[in-house]
CSV table of C-alpha atoms in Angstrom, one decimal:
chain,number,residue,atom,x,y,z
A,28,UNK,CA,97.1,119.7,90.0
A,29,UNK,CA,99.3,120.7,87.4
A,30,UNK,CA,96.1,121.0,85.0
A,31,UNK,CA,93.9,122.9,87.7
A,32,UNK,CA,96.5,125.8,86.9
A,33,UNK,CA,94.6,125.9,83.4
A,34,UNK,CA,91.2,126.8,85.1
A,35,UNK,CA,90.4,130.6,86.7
A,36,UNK,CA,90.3,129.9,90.3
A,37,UNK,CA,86.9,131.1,91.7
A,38,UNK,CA,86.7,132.3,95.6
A,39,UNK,CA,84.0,132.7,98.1
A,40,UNK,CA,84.9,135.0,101.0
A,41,UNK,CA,82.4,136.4,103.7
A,42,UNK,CA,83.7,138.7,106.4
A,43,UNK,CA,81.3,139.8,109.8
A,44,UNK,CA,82.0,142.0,112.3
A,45,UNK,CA,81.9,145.9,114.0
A,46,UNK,CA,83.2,148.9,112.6
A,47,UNK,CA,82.9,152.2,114.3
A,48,UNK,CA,85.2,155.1,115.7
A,49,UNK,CA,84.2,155.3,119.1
A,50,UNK,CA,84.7,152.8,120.9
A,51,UNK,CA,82.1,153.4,123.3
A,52,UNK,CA,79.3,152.6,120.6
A,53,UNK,CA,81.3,149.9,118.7
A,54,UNK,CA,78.9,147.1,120.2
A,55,UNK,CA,75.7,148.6,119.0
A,56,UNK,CA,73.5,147.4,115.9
A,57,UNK,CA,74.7,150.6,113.5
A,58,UNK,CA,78.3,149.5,114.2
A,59,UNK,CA,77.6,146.0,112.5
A,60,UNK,CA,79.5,145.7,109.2
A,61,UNK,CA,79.7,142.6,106.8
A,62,UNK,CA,81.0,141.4,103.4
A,63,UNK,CA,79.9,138.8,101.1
A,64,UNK,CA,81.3,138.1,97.8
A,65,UNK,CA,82.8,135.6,95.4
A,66,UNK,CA,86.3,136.4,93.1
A,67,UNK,CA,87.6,135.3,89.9
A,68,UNK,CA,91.1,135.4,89.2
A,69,UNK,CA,92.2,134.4,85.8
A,70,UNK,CA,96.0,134.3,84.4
A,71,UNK,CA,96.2,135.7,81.4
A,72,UNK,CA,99.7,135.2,80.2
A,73,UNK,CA,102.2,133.2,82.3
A,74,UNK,CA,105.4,132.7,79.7
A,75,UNK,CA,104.6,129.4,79.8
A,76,UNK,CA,104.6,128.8,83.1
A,77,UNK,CA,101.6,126.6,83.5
A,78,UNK,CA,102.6,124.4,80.3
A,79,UNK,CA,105.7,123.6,81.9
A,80,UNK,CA,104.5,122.5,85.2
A,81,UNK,CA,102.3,120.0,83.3
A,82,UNK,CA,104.8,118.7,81.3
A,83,UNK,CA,106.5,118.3,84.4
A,84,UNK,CA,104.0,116.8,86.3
A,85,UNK,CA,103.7,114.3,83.0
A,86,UNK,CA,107.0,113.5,82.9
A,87,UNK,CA,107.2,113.1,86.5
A,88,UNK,CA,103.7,110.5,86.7
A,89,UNK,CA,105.7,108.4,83.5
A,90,UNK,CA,109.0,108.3,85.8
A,91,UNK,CA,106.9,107.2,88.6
A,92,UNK,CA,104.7,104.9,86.3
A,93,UNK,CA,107.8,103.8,84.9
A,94,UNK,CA,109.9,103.0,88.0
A,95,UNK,CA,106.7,100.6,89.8
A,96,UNK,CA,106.7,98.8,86.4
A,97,UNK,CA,110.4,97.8,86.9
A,98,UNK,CA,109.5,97.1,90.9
A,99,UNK,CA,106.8,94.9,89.5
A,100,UNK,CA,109.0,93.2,86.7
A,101,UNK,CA,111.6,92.5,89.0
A,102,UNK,CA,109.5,90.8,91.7
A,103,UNK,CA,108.3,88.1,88.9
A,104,UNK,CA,111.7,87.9,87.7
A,105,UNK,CA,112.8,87.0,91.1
A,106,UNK,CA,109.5,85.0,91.6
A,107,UNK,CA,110.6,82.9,89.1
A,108,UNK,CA,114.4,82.8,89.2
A,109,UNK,CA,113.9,81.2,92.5
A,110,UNK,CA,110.9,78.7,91.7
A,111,UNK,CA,113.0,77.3,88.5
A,112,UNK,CA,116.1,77.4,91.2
A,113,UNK,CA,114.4,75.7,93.9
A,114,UNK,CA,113.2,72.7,90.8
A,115,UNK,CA,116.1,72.3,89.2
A,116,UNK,CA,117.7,72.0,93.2
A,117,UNK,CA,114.7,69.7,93.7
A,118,UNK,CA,116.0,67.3,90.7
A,119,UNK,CA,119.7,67.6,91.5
A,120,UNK,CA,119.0,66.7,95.7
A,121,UNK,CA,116.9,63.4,93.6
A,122,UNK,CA,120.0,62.3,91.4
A,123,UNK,CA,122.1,62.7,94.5
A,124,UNK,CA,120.0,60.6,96.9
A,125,UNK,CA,120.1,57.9,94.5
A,126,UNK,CA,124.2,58.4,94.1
A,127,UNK,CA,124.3,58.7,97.8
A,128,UNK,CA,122.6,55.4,97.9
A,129,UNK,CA,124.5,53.6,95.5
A,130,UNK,CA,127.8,55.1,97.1
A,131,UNK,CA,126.3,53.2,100.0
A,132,UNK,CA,125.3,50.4,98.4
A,133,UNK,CA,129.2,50.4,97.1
A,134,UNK,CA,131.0,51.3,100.2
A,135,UNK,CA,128.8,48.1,102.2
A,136,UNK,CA,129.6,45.8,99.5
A,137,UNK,CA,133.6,46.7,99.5
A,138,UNK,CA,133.9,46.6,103.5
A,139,UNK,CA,132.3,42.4,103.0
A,140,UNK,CA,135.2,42.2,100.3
A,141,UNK,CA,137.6,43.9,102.7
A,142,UNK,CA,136.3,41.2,105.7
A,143,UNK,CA,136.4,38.5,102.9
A,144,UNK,CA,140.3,39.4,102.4
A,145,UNK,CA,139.4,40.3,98.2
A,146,UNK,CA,140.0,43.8,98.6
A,147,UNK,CA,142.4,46.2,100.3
A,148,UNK,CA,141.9,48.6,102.7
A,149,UNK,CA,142.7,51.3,100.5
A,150,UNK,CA,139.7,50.6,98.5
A,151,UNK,CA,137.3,50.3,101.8
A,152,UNK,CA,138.8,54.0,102.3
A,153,UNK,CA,137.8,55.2,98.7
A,154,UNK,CA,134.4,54.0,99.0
A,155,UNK,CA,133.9,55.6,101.7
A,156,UNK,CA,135.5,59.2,101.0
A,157,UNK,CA,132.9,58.6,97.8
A,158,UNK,CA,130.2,58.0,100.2
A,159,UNK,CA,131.0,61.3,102.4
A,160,UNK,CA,131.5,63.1,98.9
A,161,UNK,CA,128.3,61.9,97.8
A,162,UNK,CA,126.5,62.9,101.4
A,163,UNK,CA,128.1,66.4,101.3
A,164,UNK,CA,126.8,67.1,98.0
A,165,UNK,CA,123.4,66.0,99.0
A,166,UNK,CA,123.7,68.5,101.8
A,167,UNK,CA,124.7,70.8,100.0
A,168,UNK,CA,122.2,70.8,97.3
A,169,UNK,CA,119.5,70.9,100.0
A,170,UNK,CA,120.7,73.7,102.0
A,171,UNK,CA,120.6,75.6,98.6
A,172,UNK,CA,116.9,74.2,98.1
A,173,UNK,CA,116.2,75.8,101.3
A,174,UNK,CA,117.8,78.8,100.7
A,175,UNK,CA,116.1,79.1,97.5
A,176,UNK,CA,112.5,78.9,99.0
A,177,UNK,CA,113.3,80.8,101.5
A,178,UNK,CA,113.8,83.7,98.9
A,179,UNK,CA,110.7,82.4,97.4
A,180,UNK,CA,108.6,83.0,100.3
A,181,UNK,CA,110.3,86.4,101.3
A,182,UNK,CA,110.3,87.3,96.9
A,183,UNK,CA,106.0,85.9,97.5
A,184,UNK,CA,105.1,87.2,100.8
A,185,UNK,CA,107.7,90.3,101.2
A,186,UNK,CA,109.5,90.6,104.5
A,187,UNK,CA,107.2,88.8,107.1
């Protein structure tokens, strides 16, 4: 719009109707009246009016251009923040399985010492607060997985 301002702006105006003193005879053919006729209006000088509503107009498109380009960067960064997130949570709930498994392994094979009279209770108890340990962290790292695609899907498919 802003450059339309550069360009005479060029009219078409038609007009119909009666014209006549007495109002008696205003209905009658004589009394008809019409117009028809374009315009042309041109501004000459402006003081740099129209300039600066294009520059403005300019400057506003880059701000707006500008502005989506950060929406758009910021989606992929998220995009990806939360798919390198949800692998590296992936690997980590992997490593702790297999510790939780072992810590299993560990605290099975200390209670058949315990029942064999080898080992002391306080050592069945250690295994298995490193058992629980190990099960929390594997909790934890999978609610964090979860998390993390759940932000994936919302960052992927917006808010449904």
């Amino acid at each position: 719009m802003a450059r339309a301002a550069f360009f005479p702006t060029l009219n078409f105006a038609a007009n119909a109707g009666y014209r006549n003193p007495d109002l008696g005879s205003l209905i009658s053919t004589s009394s008809r009246a019409w117009s028809l006729g374009p315009s042309l209006a041109f501004s000459v000088f402006d003081g740099g009016q129209r300039r600066a509503a294009q520059a403005d107009a300019e400057a506003a498109l880059e701000q707006a251009t500008l502005a989506y380009r950060q929406v758009v960067l910021t989606a992929f960064q998220e995009v990806e923040d939360n798919l390198v997130a949800a692998s590296q949570l992936q690997d980590q709930a992997q490593a702790l399985s297999e510790a939780l498994v072992a810590a299993q392994r560990n605290l099975s094979l200390t209670q058949e010492q315990y029942k064999a009279g080898t080992v002391s209770y306080l050592n069945v108890v250690q295994a298995q607060t490193t058992a629980l340990t190990a099960q929390r962290s594997l909790l934890d790292v999978q609610s964090r997985r979860v998390l993390a695609l759940n932000l994936l899907m919302k960052n992927v498919a917006g808010a449904y």
